[in-house]
Amino acid sequence: MPSADKKPRTLYDKVFRDHVVNESQDGTVLLYIDRHLVHEVTSPQAFEGLRNARRQVRRPDCTLATTDHNVPTTPRKNFKNVGQFVEEADSRLQCLTLEENVKAFGLTYFGLGDKRQGIVHIIGPEQGFTLPGTTVVCGDSHTSTHGAFGALAFGIGTSEVEHVLATQTLITKRSKNMRIQVDGGLTPGVSSKDIILHVIGIIGTAGGTGAVIEFCGSAIRGLSMEARMSICNMSIEAGARAGMIAPDETTFRYLRGRPLAPVVDTPEWKKAVKYWTSLKSDEGASYDEEVFINAKDIVPTVSWGTSPQDVVPITGVVPDPETFETEAKKESAQRALEYMGLTPGTRMEDIELDKVFIGSCTNARIEDLRAAASIVEGKRVAVNLKRAMVVPGSGLVKKQAEAEGLDRIFQDAGFEWREAGCSMCLGMNPDILSPKERCASTSNRNFEGRQGAGGRTHLMSPVMAAAAAIVGKLADVRSLTDQNAVPAKASPKVDVTPEVSDIESDDDLDRILDLPEGSQSHDGSNTAGSSGGQTKFTVLKGIAASMERSNVDTDAIIPKQFLKTIKRTGLGSALFHSLRYHDEGGEKVDFVLNKEPYRHAKILIVTGPNFGCGSSREHAPWALLDFGITCIIAPSFADIFFNNTFKNGMLPVAIPDQPTLERIAEEARAGREIEVDLVNQRINNASGAKLAAFEVEEFRKHCLVNGLDDIGLTMQMGDKIKGFEDRRTLDTPWLDGSGYLKKDKRKGPVQVEAAPVPQTNRGEQIDEPLDW
Ligand SMILES: CC(C)[C@H](C(=O)O)[C@@H](O)C(=O)O
Ligand code: SF4
C-alpha cells in the first residue's frame, strides 16, 4: 500500500517495496510472492525437493499449474488421459509427473482435458490470476509477460520454484530502474511486436541486464493489454529482469469479469482499483537508464540472425559482418549468417521460407489471431511452403477464435489449425523444424536450434508472419494492405491521443469504476526446515577451459531435448551439445571441452559478455555441474542464470575488466591450473600469485562458504512471513486465492474439486470437462 514517504518512486520501486518481508543490511530482501505459475518442465525437481525435505506447498491458493511445453498440438477430440495422449516417453513422464505433483500437493491444475489449458503466460492473464501490483513468478523466463499489468513478474530457476512453493517468498536484491519511452503514433502495419524487436535492436540482448524496464509513453499507453503483453514478454530478450507497464483504464477494463479478478462493482473491486491507480511512477522519479523512441521510426521489423538483437526493417538487406564495429561482433555475425544460410546484401524480402508459425506466449492471443486472419482472409498460403500453422495460446483463445470463424479463415487459406501449447516455439513437442528449414515465426527466440536442430528462425509480428505465408518469402505486410490505413484487424488498437487520465480525486475514481465494458475483447502448515544442505564452496583449484564467445544462451548450454528429465543429474554429457558434437554424432575435435586437459575442467572462462542469457532453465547450471564445472568466470552474466548457479553451490565470477580477464584466460589456454578463492575473493595462478580480485554479495558468499540451504534459512523467518500475509489479507484481500479454492477455517485455503467456473473470460458458460 502507498506509504507516506515522499521520495519520488518508480512503479517498480513501489511494487517491490510493497512486497518486502525482510531486508538485511546488505540489501538482501525476502520478497513475498503473490502469484506462482507452474509448468511441467521446471517443476519436477522442485516438487522432489519438497518431498525429500518433507515440505508442503505454503499457498496452494496462490499457485496455478498447467502443462504446455511438451504437449502435442494435435486434435484432442479423443483425449482420455495424458498417459495415452503424449506419445513421446520423456514428454509423457514430465506431464504425468506434474499431474502426480498437483494432486499430491493440492494445486489447481489446467490439464489437457480442460479448455482453460494453455501456455502458462497466456492463461494467467486470461483468468485474472495476474493482477496489477502483484509479484508473479514462474520457472520460465517469459514470466516478464505479466508485467503488462503493472505486476513485478519475472522468471526463476527450479531451485527458486522450490523456494516459492515452500515459503511463498524469494531471496532477492533490488534491480536497477530503466525507462523506455515510446511516443507518438504507430504507422500502418506496425504492431507492438515491432516495437519490442526495434527496442532490442537498439539496446541489445544485454541492454536491460540487472534492470527492470518500465515501458511508457503515448505509443505504449495506446496499446491494448494483449499488445502490451507482447512487449513485456520480450523484455527478457532485452536482458531485463522484468518489464512493467503502469496499469490504467485499459488494464482495469481488461480485468473486468475475469474469473480470478475481484468481482466488478463490489467494495473489493473499488478498493482494488483505487490501489491499482496508485501504481505509477511518481513525477521526478529517477531512472538509472532512459531510452526515448519515436514511434514513427518503427517499421515492420524482422530478424536476420541467431539473436533477437539481429533485426532489420523488412525493407532492408542482410547486413555485412564487415560493417560491424568489433572483431568479436564481426565473427559472431559471420557465424550467424553461416548458420542462417544467408549472404550479405540479400534483400530481406527475397528470402524464401519453408514454414510459418503463428503462436507462442508472445503472439498467440485472440488479437494476434484476428490480426493475422485479416491478412490471410480470402488468400492462399504460397505453394512453396511446406507447412503453415496457427497454434492458439490457450483452449479459450481457440474457442473464441472458432466462435469468430477465424479457424475457417486460416484453414481455407491452407493453414493448420492446432490445439494450444508452446508448439514450435521451442520444439520440445512434435512440432519442430528440420535442419536448414527456414521459418517465419511469431515467437521470441531465434537462437541456433531453437525450433529444431539446424532450423532457421526469423522473428516477426503476426501480421508479418501472415503476409510471409501468403507470399512464401519474408514480406512487407504493408504491400498486402492499404498503405494508408491500419487494416481493421491487422494491428492492435493504437491510439495516438490515448485516453489516459490521472486519478486525482474520488470523482476521477468513480468515473473509472463506472467504465463500460468497452470495445476491448474479454478474452477471455509447513514443516519448519533447518538450514543445511548443499556442498560448500570455499577454494577451488583446477583446470580452466576458455571460450571466446559472447551472449552464450542457455539453449546453447543445454538444448531443449535434454529438458525433459525429471532429475537434476546426468546432463553433463549433453553440455554445449551442438558446439560439442556433430549432427551425425561424434565429437567436434576443435571444441575446447573435447581437448585435453580441458575434458577435466573445473572452471569455465568465457571472454564475451552476457553468459547464460535466454531461458531460465536450471538445466544449464546442472549440466555444467554434472560435467564437473563449478565456477564460471565471464565479463557479465544474465540475471536468471547468475541466480541459478548459486542455488547449486556454484560460483559465477564477473570480471568486467577485459585485460584482467585476458590474463586469467591466458593461464587457462596454457593448460595451467587456476585457483578461485571465494573466502578471500581472489583468483590466483597455480602458484598462488594473484591474478584478480572479485566482488560477491555477502549473503550469497555466506551461503556458499557454509553450504547453507536457503529454503531452510527462509523457513526460520516463518513468523515474519505470516505477519506479512496477515497484513496482505487486510490490505489486498483479493489476493488470497478464492477463485478455485475454498477456505477452511482451521486449515486455511484447501483445494476443492474444480467446478466449471461460472463464466469464461469472454462471458460464455463453460461446459467442457475439467480435470478435477
Ligand atoms: C522451459 C523453460 C525453462 C524455458 C524458459 O525459461 O524460457 C522455455 O519456456 C523457453 O522459452 O525457452
Ligand atoms: S517462449 Fe515459447 S517455450 Fe517458452 S513459454 Fe513461451 S511459448 Fe512456451
Coordinates of N, CA, C and O in Angstrom, one line a residue, residues 1-23 29-32 34 133-135 150 152 154 172-175 177 244 275 278-282 724 727 731:
M1 N 0.8 -1.2 0.0 CA 0.0 0.0 0.0 C 0.9 1.3 0.0 O 2.0 1.2 0.6
P2 N 0.4 2.3 -0.6 CA 1.2 3.5 -0.7 C 1.7 4.0 0.7 O 0.9 4.0 1.6
S3 N 2.9 4.5 0.7 CA 3.4 5.0 2.0 C 3.4 6.5 2.1 O 3.3 7.2 1.1
A4 N 3.7 7.0 3.3 CA 3.7 8.5 3.4 C 5.0 9.0 2.9 O 5.1 10.2 2.7
D5 N 6.0 8.2 2.8 CA 7.3 8.6 2.3 C 7.2 9.4 1.0 O 6.6 8.9 0.0
K6 N 7.8 10.6 0.9 CA 7.5 11.4 -0.2 C 8.6 11.3 -1.4 O 8.4 11.9 -2.4
K7 N 9.6 10.6 -1.1 CA 10.6 10.4 -2.2 C 10.0 9.9 -3.5 O 9.3 8.8 -3.4
P8 N 10.2 10.5 -4.6 CA 9.5 10.0 -5.8 C 10.0 8.6 -6.1 O 11.2 8.3 -6.1
R9 N 9.1 7.8 -6.5 CA 9.4 6.4 -6.7 C 8.9 5.9 -8.1 O 7.9 6.4 -8.6
T10 N 9.6 5.0 -8.6 CA 9.2 4.4 -9.9 C 8.1 3.3 -9.6 O 8.0 2.9 -8.4
L11 N 7.4 2.9 -10.6 CA 6.4 1.8 -10.5 C 7.1 0.6 -9.9 O 6.5 0.0 -9.0
Y12 N 8.3 0.3 -10.4 CA 9.0 -0.9 -9.9 C 9.3 -0.8 -8.4 O 9.0 -1.7 -7.6
D13 N 9.8 0.4 -8.0 CA 10.1 0.7 -6.6 C 8.9 0.4 -5.7 O 9.0 -0.2 -4.6
K14 N 7.7 0.9 -6.2 CA 6.5 0.8 -5.4 C 6.1 -0.7 -5.2 O 5.8 -1.1 -4.1
V15 N 6.1 -1.4 -6.3 CA 5.6 -2.8 -6.2 C 6.6 -3.6 -5.4 O 6.2 -4.4 -4.5
F16 N 7.9 -3.4 -5.6 CA 8.9 -4.1 -4.8 C 8.7 -3.8 -3.3 O 8.7 -4.7 -2.5
R17 N 8.7 -2.5 -3.0 CA 8.6 -2.1 -1.6 C 7.4 -2.7 -0.9 O 7.5 -3.1 0.3
D18 N 6.3 -2.8 -1.6 CA 5.1 -3.4 -1.0 C 5.2 -4.9 -0.8 O 4.2 -5.5 -0.2
H19 N 6.2 -5.5 -1.2 CA 6.4 -7.0 -1.0 C 7.5 -7.4 -0.2 O 7.9 -8.6 -0.1
V20 N 8.2 -6.4 0.5 CA 9.4 -6.7 1.3 C 8.9 -7.3 2.6 O 8.2 -6.7 3.4
V21 N 9.3 -8.6 2.8 CA 9.0 -9.2 4.1 C 10.2 -8.9 5.1 O 9.9 -8.7 6.3
N22 N 11.4 -8.9 4.6 CA 12.5 -8.6 5.4 C 13.7 -8.1 4.6 O 13.8 -8.5 3.4
E23 N 14.4 -7.1 5.1 CA 15.5 -6.6 4.4 C 16.8 -6.6 5.3 O 16.7 -6.1 6.4
V29 N 16.9 -9.0 0.2 CA 15.5 -8.9 0.5 C 14.8 -10.2 0.4 O 15.0 -11.0 -0.5
L30 N 13.9 -10.4 1.4 CA 13.0 -11.6 1.3 C 11.7 -11.0 0.8 O 11.0 -10.1 1.4
L31 N 11.3 -11.4 -0.4 CA 10.2 -10.8 -1.2 C 9.0 -11.7 -1.2 O 9.2 -12.9 -1.5
Y32 N 7.9 -11.2 -0.8 CA 6.7 -12.0 -0.9 C 6.2 -12.2 -2.3 O 6.2 -11.3 -3.1
D34 N 3.1 -13.1 -4.7 CA 1.6 -13.3 -4.7 C 1.1 -14.4 -5.6 O 0.1 -15.0 -5.3
G133 N 0.1 -4.8 -9.5 CA 0.7 -4.6 -8.2 C 1.1 -5.9 -7.5 O 1.6 -5.9 -6.4
T134 N 1.0 -7.0 -8.2 CA 1.3 -8.3 -7.6 C 2.8 -8.6 -8.0 O 3.3 -8.1 -9.0
T135 N 3.3 -9.6 -7.2 CA 4.6 -10.2 -7.7 C 4.2 -11.5 -8.3 O 3.4 -12.3 -7.7
G150 N 1.4 -4.1 -14.7 CA 1.9 -3.4 -13.6 C 2.2 -4.3 -12.4 O 2.2 -3.9 -11.3
L152 N 5.1 -7.0 -10.9 CA 6.5 -7.3 -10.9 C 6.6 -8.8 -11.2 O 6.4 -9.6 -10.3
F154 N 8.7 -12.1 -13.0 CA 10.0 -12.5 -13.5 C 10.2 -14.0 -13.4 O 9.6 -14.7 -12.6
T172 N 16.1 -12.0 -2.8 CA 16.5 -11.3 -4.0 C 17.1 -10.0 -3.6 O 17.4 -9.7 -2.4
K173 N 17.5 -9.2 -4.6 CA 18.0 -7.8 -4.4 C 17.3 -6.9 -5.3 O 16.7 -7.3 -6.3
R174 N 17.4 -5.6 -5.0 CA 16.8 -4.6 -5.8 C 17.4 -4.6 -7.2 O 18.7 -4.7 -7.3
S175 N 16.7 -4.4 -8.2 CA 17.2 -4.2 -9.6 C 17.3 -2.7 -9.9 O 16.8 -1.9 -9.2
N177 N 16.5 0.6 -12.2 CA 15.4 1.1 -12.9 C 15.8 1.6 -14.3 O 16.7 2.4 -14.5
M244 N 7.7 -3.7 -17.2 CA 6.4 -3.3 -16.5 C 5.8 -2.2 -17.2 O 6.4 -1.3 -17.9
Y275 N -6.3 1.1 -5.3 CA -4.8 0.8 -5.1 C -4.1 0.7 -6.5 O -3.0 1.3 -6.7
S278 N -2.8 3.8 -8.0 CA -1.6 4.5 -7.4 C -0.3 3.9 -7.9 O 0.8 4.4 -7.6
L279 N -0.5 2.9 -8.7 CA 0.7 2.2 -9.2 C 1.3 2.8 -10.5 O 1.1 2.3 -11.6
K280 N 1.9 4.0 -10.4 CA 2.5 4.6 -11.5 C 3.7 5.4 -10.9 O 3.7 5.8 -9.8
S281 N 4.7 5.6 -11.8 CA 5.9 6.2 -11.3 C 5.6 7.7 -10.9 O 4.8 8.3 -11.6
D282 N 6.2 8.1 -9.8 CA 5.9 9.5 -9.4 C 6.7 10.5 -10.3 O 7.7 10.1 -10.9
F724 N 3.4 -10.8 7.3 CA 3.1 -10.2 6.0 C 1.8 -10.6 5.4 O 1.0 -9.8 4.9
R727 N -1.2 -9.0 7.0 CA -1.4 -7.7 6.5 C -1.9 -7.7 5.1 O -2.8 -6.9 4.8
D731 N -5.1 -5.6 3.7 CA -4.9 -4.6 2.7 C -5.4 -5.0 1.3 O -6.0 -4.1 0.6

